[in-house]
Coordinates of C-alpha atoms in Angstrom, one line a residue:
M192 CA -112.5 -1.3 5.0
V193 CA -112.5 -4.5 7.1
V194 CA -112.7 -3.7 10.8
A195 CA -110.2 -5.7 13.0
P196 CA -111.7 -7.8 15.7
S197 CA -112.3 -6.0 19.1
S198 CA -109.8 -8.4 20.6
P199 CA -107.2 -8.5 17.8
P200 CA -105.8 -11.9 17.0
R201 CA -102.2 -12.3 17.8
T202 CA -100.1 -11.0 14.9
G203 CA -96.8 -12.6 15.6
R204 CA -94.9 -15.8 16.3
Q205 CA -94.3 -16.3 20.0
P206 CA -90.6 -17.1 20.9
D207 CA -90.1 -20.3 22.8
V208 CA -89.3 -18.8 26.2
P209 CA -89.3 -15.3 27.8
P210 CA -86.0 -13.4 27.1
S211 CA -83.3 -13.4 29.6
S212 CA -82.1 -9.9 28.7
G213 CA -82.8 -7.0 26.4
V214 CA -79.5 -7.4 24.4
P215 CA -79.9 -8.7 20.9
G216 CA -79.0 -12.3 20.7
K217 CA -79.7 -13.3 24.3
K218 CA -82.9 -15.2 24.0
K219 CA -82.3 -18.9 24.8
P220 CA -83.2 -21.2 23.2
P221 CA -82.9 -20.7 20.3
P222 CA -80.3 -17.9 19.9
D223 CA -82.0 -14.6 19.2
K224 CA -81.3 -13.0 15.9
S225 CA -80.2 -9.5 15.6
A226 CA -79.9 -6.3 13.9
K227 CA -79.9 -6.0 10.2
S228 CA -77.1 -4.0 8.7
A229 CA -77.6 -0.6 7.3
R230 CA -77.4 -0.8 3.5
G231 CA -79.4 2.1 2.3
G232 CA -78.3 5.7 2.4
R233 CA -77.7 8.8 0.3
R234 CA -76.9 8.5 -3.3
R235 CA -73.3 9.1 -4.1
G236 CA -70.7 8.4 -6.7
L237 CA -68.6 5.3 -6.6
P238 CA -65.6 5.7 -4.3
V239 CA -62.2 6.0 -5.8
L240 CA -61.2 3.1 -3.6
A241 CA -63.2 1.6 -0.8
A242 CA -60.9 0.9 2.1
G243 CA -62.1 -2.7 2.5
I244 CA -61.5 -3.6 -1.1
A245 CA -58.1 -2.0 -1.6
V246 CA -56.6 -5.4 -2.2
L247 CA -58.8 -6.0 -5.3
A248 CA -57.8 -3.1 -7.5
A249 CA -55.5 -0.2 -7.6
G250 CA -58.4 2.0 -8.6
T251 CA -62.1 1.7 -9.2
L252 CA -64.5 3.7 -11.3
G253 CA -63.3 7.0 -9.9
G254 CA -59.6 6.4 -10.7
G255 CA -59.4 4.4 -13.9
V256 CA -56.2 2.6 -13.0
Y257 CA -56.3 -1.0 -13.9
T258 CA -54.4 -3.6 -11.8
A259 CA -56.3 -6.8 -11.9
L260 CA -55.9 -9.3 -9.1
T261 CA -56.3 -12.6 -10.9
S262 CA -55.1 -16.1 -10.6
E263 CA -51.7 -16.9 -12.1
K264 CA -51.8 -17.3 -15.8
R265 CA -51.6 -20.9 -17.0
S266 CA -48.6 -21.8 -19.2
G267 CA -49.2 -20.8 -22.8
E268 CA -52.0 -18.4 -22.1
E269 CA -52.0 -14.7 -23.0
T270 CA -53.5 -11.9 -21.1
V271 CA -55.9 -10.2 -23.4
T272 CA -56.1 -6.4 -23.4
P273 CA -58.7 -4.4 -25.3
Q274 CA -57.6 -2.4 -28.3
A275 CA -58.3 1.3 -28.4
G276 CA -61.7 2.0 -29.8
A277 CA -62.9 -1.6 -29.4
P278 CA -66.7 -1.7 -29.7
T279 CA -68.7 -2.2 -26.5
T280 CA -71.2 -4.5 -28.2
G281 CA -70.4 -7.9 -29.7
P282 CA -71.0 -9.0 -33.3
G283 CA -74.4 -10.3 -32.3
G284 CA -75.6 -6.9 -31.3
P285 CA -78.1 -6.3 -28.6
V286 CA -79.4 -9.4 -26.7
T287 CA -83.0 -9.3 -25.7
N288 CA -83.9 -12.9 -24.9
L289 CA -82.8 -13.3 -21.3
T290 CA -82.3 -16.7 -19.7
D291 CA -85.0 -18.5 -17.7
G292 CA -82.5 -18.7 -14.8
G293 CA -80.7 -22.0 -15.3
G294 CA -82.1 -23.6 -12.1
L295 CA -82.2 -20.4 -10.0
A296 CA -83.4 -21.3 -6.5
P297 CA -86.3 -19.2 -5.0
L298 CA -85.5 -16.5 -2.4
K299 CA -86.4 -18.0 1.0
R300 CA -84.7 -15.5 3.4
V301 CA -82.4 -12.6 3.6
V302 CA -79.1 -12.5 5.4
P303 CA -77.9 -9.0 6.3
P304 CA -74.1 -9.0 6.2
D305 CA -72.4 -7.4 9.2
V306 CA -68.8 -7.8 8.1
L307 CA -67.0 -8.0 4.7
A308 CA -63.4 -9.4 4.8
V309 CA -61.0 -9.5 1.9
S310 CA -57.8 -11.4 2.1
G311 CA -54.4 -10.0 1.2
G312 CA -54.5 -11.6 -2.3
R313 CA -54.4 -15.3 -1.5
P314 CA -57.5 -17.5 -1.2
I315 CA -59.0 -17.7 2.3
T316 CA -58.6 -21.3 3.3
A317 CA -61.3 -23.8 4.3
A318 CA -59.8 -24.0 7.7
Q319 CA -60.0 -20.2 8.1
I320 CA -63.6 -20.2 7.0
A321 CA -64.4 -22.9 9.5
K322 CA -62.8 -20.8 12.3
I323 CA -64.9 -17.8 11.3
R324 CA -68.1 -20.0 11.4
K325 CA -67.2 -21.0 15.0
L326 CA -66.8 -17.5 16.3
G327 CA -69.5 -16.6 18.9
K328 CA -73.0 -16.0 17.5
V329 CA -71.8 -16.2 13.9
R330 CA -74.8 -17.6 12.0
D331 CA -74.0 -17.3 8.3
V332 CA -70.8 -17.1 6.3
I333 CA -70.4 -17.1 2.5
A334 CA -67.1 -17.1 0.6
V335 CA -66.8 -15.6 -2.9
S336 CA -64.2 -15.3 -5.6
G337 CA -63.1 -11.8 -6.5
G338 CA -60.7 -9.4 -8.2
A339 CA -60.5 -6.4 -10.5
V340 CA -61.6 -6.5 -14.1
Q341 CA -61.7 -3.9 -16.8
L342 CA -65.1 -2.8 -18.2
Q343 CA -65.5 0.2 -20.6
G344 CA -61.9 1.1 -19.9
R345 CA -62.4 1.3 -16.2
S346 CA -61.3 -0.9 -13.3
I347 CA -64.2 -2.6 -11.6
N348 CA -64.0 -4.7 -8.4
T349 CA -65.9 -7.9 -9.1
F350 CA -67.3 -10.9 -7.2
A351 CA -68.0 -14.2 -8.8
V352 CA -70.9 -15.8 -7.0
D353 CA -73.6 -18.5 -7.0
P354 CA -76.7 -16.4 -7.7
S355 CA -79.0 -18.7 -5.7
A356 CA -76.9 -18.4 -2.6
F357 CA -75.6 -14.8 -2.9
R358 CA -78.9 -13.0 -3.6
S359 CA -79.8 -13.5 0.1
W360 CA -76.9 -11.3 1.1
T361 CA -78.0 -8.3 -1.0
P362 CA -80.4 -5.5 0.0
P363 CA -84.1 -6.7 0.1
G364 CA -85.1 -4.7 -3.0
T365 CA -82.3 -6.3 -5.0
A366 CA -82.7 -9.8 -3.6
K367 CA -86.3 -10.0 -4.7
K368 CA -85.5 -9.1 -8.4
T369 CA -85.7 -12.6 -9.7
E370 CA -85.0 -11.4 -13.3
L371 CA -81.7 -10.0 -12.1
W372 CA -80.5 -13.3 -10.6
S373 CA -81.9 -15.3 -13.4
A374 CA -79.7 -13.3 -15.8
L375 CA -76.7 -13.9 -13.6
A376 CA -77.5 -17.6 -13.4
G377 CA -77.6 -17.6 -17.3
G378 CA -74.0 -16.3 -17.7
Q379 CA -74.7 -12.6 -17.8
F380 CA -73.3 -10.0 -15.5
V381 CA -74.9 -7.7 -13.1
A382 CA -73.7 -4.2 -12.2
S383 CA -74.4 -1.9 -9.2
S384 CA -76.9 0.8 -10.0
T385 CA -74.2 3.5 -9.8
A386 CA -71.8 1.6 -12.1
A387 CA -74.5 1.1 -14.7
E388 CA -75.2 4.8 -14.6
Q389 CA -71.6 6.0 -14.7
L390 CA -70.5 3.5 -17.4
Q391 CA -73.8 3.9 -19.4
L392 CA -74.4 0.2 -19.4
A393 CA -77.5 -1.0 -21.2
R394 CA -79.3 -4.2 -20.2
G395 CA -79.2 -6.7 -23.0
L396 CA -76.0 -5.4 -24.7
R397 CA -72.7 -7.3 -24.9
Y398 CA -69.5 -5.9 -23.4
P399 CA -66.0 -7.2 -23.2
V400 CA -65.0 -7.9 -19.6
V401 CA -61.2 -8.0 -19.4
G402 CA -59.2 -10.1 -16.9
R403 CA -56.9 -13.0 -17.7
T404 CA -59.2 -13.5 -20.7
M405 CA -61.7 -11.2 -22.4
P406 CA -65.1 -12.8 -22.7
T407 CA -67.9 -10.8 -24.1
L408 CA -70.8 -10.9 -21.6
V409 CA -74.3 -9.6 -21.7
M410 CA -75.4 -6.9 -19.2
G411 CA -78.2 -8.6 -17.4
G412 CA -79.3 -5.7 -15.2
S413 CA -78.4 -3.6 -12.2
G414 CA -79.3 -3.0 -8.6
A415 CA -78.0 -1.9 -5.2
L416 CA -75.4 -4.6 -4.2
G417 CA -74.9 -3.3 -0.7
L418 CA -71.2 -3.8 -0.6
P419 CA -68.6 -1.0 -0.6
G420 CA -66.5 -0.9 -3.7
I421 CA -68.0 -3.9 -5.3
D422 CA -69.7 -2.9 -8.6
L423 CA -69.9 -6.1 -10.7
L424 CA -71.2 -9.6 -10.2
V425 CA -70.5 -12.6 -12.5
G426 CA -71.2 -16.2 -12.2
R427 CA -68.7 -18.7 -10.9
K428 CA -67.8 -20.1 -14.4
A429 CA -67.2 -16.6 -15.8
G430 CA -65.2 -15.7 -12.7
A431 CA -63.0 -18.8 -13.2
D432 CA -62.5 -18.0 -16.9
I433 CA -61.6 -14.4 -16.2
G434 CA -59.2 -15.5 -13.5
L435 CA -60.7 -14.1 -10.3
V436 CA -59.1 -15.3 -7.1
P437 CA -61.1 -18.2 -5.4
N438 CA -62.4 -17.4 -1.9
V439 CA -60.8 -14.1 -1.8
A440 CA -63.5 -12.6 0.4
V441 CA -66.1 -13.6 2.9
L442 CA -69.3 -12.1 4.2
V443 CA -70.3 -12.7 7.8
N444 CA -73.6 -12.5 9.6
A445 CA -73.6 -12.5 13.4
P446 CA -76.8 -11.5 15.0
G447 CA -76.4 -9.7 18.3
V448 CA -72.6 -9.2 18.1
D449 CA -71.0 -5.8 18.2
P450 CA -69.7 -5.4 14.6
A451 CA -66.5 -3.8 15.8
K452 CA -65.7 -6.8 17.9
L453 CA -66.6 -9.1 15.0
V454 CA -64.2 -7.2 12.8
R455 CA -61.3 -7.8 15.2
A456 CA -62.1 -11.5 15.6
V457 CA -62.3 -12.1 11.8
K458 CA -59.1 -10.1 11.2
K459 CA -57.4 -12.3 13.8
V460 CA -58.5 -15.5 12.0
L461 CA -57.3 -14.1 8.7
S462 CA -54.0 -12.8 10.1
G463 CA -54.7 -9.4 8.6
G464 CA -56.4 -8.5 5.3
N465 CA -59.1 -5.8 5.0
V466 CA -62.1 -6.4 7.2
V467 CA -64.9 -3.9 7.0
N468 CA -67.7 -3.2 9.5
L469 CA -70.6 -2.7 7.1
H470 CA -72.6 -0.8 9.8
E471 CA -70.3 2.2 9.6
G472 CA -71.9 5.2 7.9
K473 CA -69.0 5.6 5.4
Y474 CA -69.9 2.2 3.9
Q475 CA -73.6 3.0 3.4
T476 CA -74.7 2.3 -0.2
P477 CA -77.5 3.8 -2.3
A478 CA -81.1 2.6 -2.0
D479 CA -82.4 0.4 -4.7
G480 CA -83.8 1.8 -7.9
G481 CA -86.9 3.9 -7.7
G482 CA -85.9 5.6 -4.4
R483 CA -87.2 2.7 -2.2
P484 CA -85.3 1.8 1.0
G485 CA -82.4 -0.5 0.3
S486 CA -82.2 -2.2 3.7
Y487 CA -84.3 -3.3 6.6
L488 CA -82.9 -0.5 8.7
D489 CA -84.2 2.0 6.1
L490 CA -87.6 0.2 5.8
Y491 CA -88.1 0.5 9.6
K492 CA -87.1 4.1 9.6
Q493 CA -89.3 5.0 6.7
A494 CA -92.4 3.1 8.0
A495 CA -92.1 4.8 11.4
T496 CA -92.5 8.2 9.8
S497 CA -96.2 7.3 9.1
C498 CA -96.9 7.3 12.8
P499 CA -95.7 10.5 14.5
G500 CA -94.1 9.7 17.8
L501 CA -93.3 6.0 17.0
S502 CA -89.6 5.2 17.0
W503 CA -88.3 3.0 14.2
T504 CA -86.5 1.0 16.9
V505 CA -89.8 -0.5 18.0
L506 CA -90.5 -1.8 14.5
A507 CA -87.0 -3.2 14.3
A508 CA -87.4 -4.9 17.6
I509 CA -90.7 -6.5 16.5
G510 CA -89.2 -7.5 13.2
Q511 CA -86.3 -9.2 15.0
V512 CA -88.6 -11.1 17.4
E513 CA -91.2 -12.1 14.8
S514 CA -89.1 -13.3 11.8
D515 CA -85.5 -12.3 12.4
H516 CA -85.9 -9.6 9.8
N517 CA -87.6 -11.9 7.2
R518 CA -85.2 -14.9 7.7
N519 CA -88.2 -16.9 9.0
P520 CA -91.4 -15.5 7.5
G521 CA -93.3 -18.7 7.2
R522 CA -96.6 -19.6 8.8
S523 CA -96.4 -19.9 12.6
S524 CA -98.3 -22.5 14.7
A525 CA -101.0 -19.8 15.3
G526 CA -101.3 -19.1 11.5
A527 CA -99.3 -15.8 11.4
L528 CA -97.4 -15.0 8.2
G529 CA -94.7 -12.7 6.7
P530 CA -91.8 -10.7 8.0
M531 CA -93.9 -9.0 10.7
Q532 CA -96.1 -12.2 11.4
F533 CA -99.6 -10.8 10.8
M534 CA -102.6 -13.0 11.3
P535 CA -104.5 -12.9 7.9
A536 CA -107.6 -11.4 9.6
T537 CA -105.7 -8.5 11.1
W538 CA -103.8 -8.0 7.8
K539 CA -107.2 -7.5 6.0
A540 CA -107.7 -4.4 8.2
Y541 CA -104.2 -3.0 8.5
G542 CA -102.4 -4.2 5.3
V543 CA -100.6 -1.5 3.4
D544 CA -99.4 -1.3 -0.2
G545 CA -96.1 0.1 0.7
D546 CA -94.3 -0.3 -2.6
G547 CA -97.1 1.0 -4.8
D548 CA -97.5 -2.2 -6.9
G549 CA -101.3 -2.3 -6.4
K550 CA -101.5 -4.9 -3.7
A551 CA -100.9 -5.3 0.0
D552 CA -98.8 -8.4 0.3
I553 CA -98.5 -9.9 3.7
M554 CA -95.2 -11.6 2.7
N555 CA -93.6 -8.4 1.2
P556 CA -91.5 -6.4 3.7
Y557 CA -92.2 -3.2 1.8
D558 CA -95.9 -3.8 2.7
A559 CA -95.6 -5.7 6.0
I560 CA -93.4 -3.2 7.8
P561 CA -95.6 -0.1 7.2
G562 CA -98.6 -2.4 7.9
A563 CA -97.1 -3.0 11.4
A564 CA -96.6 0.7 11.9
K565 CA -100.2 1.3 11.0
Y566 CA -101.4 -1.4 13.4
L567 CA -99.2 0.0 16.3
C568 CA -100.3 3.5 15.6
A569 CA -104.0 2.6 15.6
N570 CA -103.4 1.2 19.1
G571 CA -101.7 4.4 20.3
A572 CA -98.0 3.6 19.9
G573 CA -97.2 7.2 18.8
R574 CA -98.2 8.6 22.2
G575 CA -95.4 6.7 24.0
G576 CA -95.3 5.6 27.6
K577 CA -98.2 3.4 28.7
Q578 CA -99.9 3.7 25.3
L579 CA -96.8 2.3 23.6
Y580 CA -96.7 -0.5 26.0
R581 CA -100.4 -1.2 25.3
A582 CA -99.9 -1.1 21.6
V583 CA -97.1 -3.6 21.7
W584 CA -99.2 -5.8 24.0
H585 CA -101.9 -5.8 21.3
Y586 CA -99.3 -7.1 18.8
N587 CA -98.8 -10.2 21.1
H588 CA -100.9 -10.5 24.3
A589 CA -98.0 -11.1 26.7
D590 CA -96.2 -8.8 29.1
W591 CA -92.9 -10.6 28.7
Y592 CA -93.2 -10.0 24.9
V593 CA -93.7 -6.3 25.4
Q594 CA -90.7 -6.1 27.7
K595 CA -88.6 -8.0 25.2
V596 CA -89.6 -5.7 22.4
L597 CA -89.0 -2.5 24.4
A598 CA -85.6 -3.8 25.6
L599 CA -84.5 -4.6 22.1
A600 CA -85.7 -1.2 20.9
R601 CA -83.5 0.4 23.6
A602 CA -80.6 -1.7 22.4
Y603 CA -81.1 -0.6 18.8
A604 CA -81.3 3.0 19.9
A605 CA -78.0 2.6 21.7
R606 CA -76.3 1.0 18.8
Y607 CA -77.4 3.4 16.0
T608 CA -77.3 6.7 17.8

């Protein structure tokens, strides 16, 4: 084991100026970034109808009622409905040669969604999206097409997305599955883990997906999507062919904003619709396959258990200050790297293989977050009080930094308890 230097090198990127307050989002300049949304949670069956997606379908997997919300049928077109006993695989049989990705862009950051808004059935206009972008502290907005399709005889709420852009909005364990997004970019569909299990979908097989038309699409894989009631993703071209409604939903990321207030503001812009606070417990979604945490909230909580007495809120606060929860994990001017901004020399001593893949990767949040817990614990963070203060000071040798982290930790505790 490599021993860390007696005066540990600074592990993190130093913000430009001392904070003006301990509330997420108050650091100026630049605007501070805030709490990730809670996406993980206990495993459960798909809801009969998630409240925020009621506009998309009259029933989901739990109900089996099919009422697709699709674009108006063009003159001369027929709506295709499956015949009883129709096979679930196409004439070509199983497909094993998956696409190389069709120009899929690499994952550079994650964007935890705070709010999901679904219109009342009509497309959300460009003017409305622009107004949402201008709401206080809104950092990212993405609009997607959507509607209900029929798969395996069941109604499935579906989004049509650009895989390169949308992957950033999914839980970190799903976002990093390049093969999943490559398949989506190649014209295949992706299902939520629960939908794949309940409908017995097999990767590489063809299935008829019924909307305005009935294309036969390949199942490209599954993962936790992190969105209540949304169980299928297709590419934009497939979505247009099926007849999904353009810009029927938006996801909004607003670091530091009370999600309940953001819900009210977005609902006002849309003059109604279904607007969901994704931080609410009832909208928690399963962790990704293999039982790993499905969100940064879960990662911080799990990592903290390795250091008795250390609150997960301290890890979350450091993750916010250092990289805005992996939005900015690149090399700092001091040479620090990754979501928790470790100096490479310190990482050699405290790096952790958190996901069991055989390597401790400074850039991997599944490794970096438990590595930060290990480093803090070695400096006495689990004992609280002055020892916690000292441990955070070792992370970045500045009293104002410690005060910022501890203030943010208190803000997280207030929000999530």
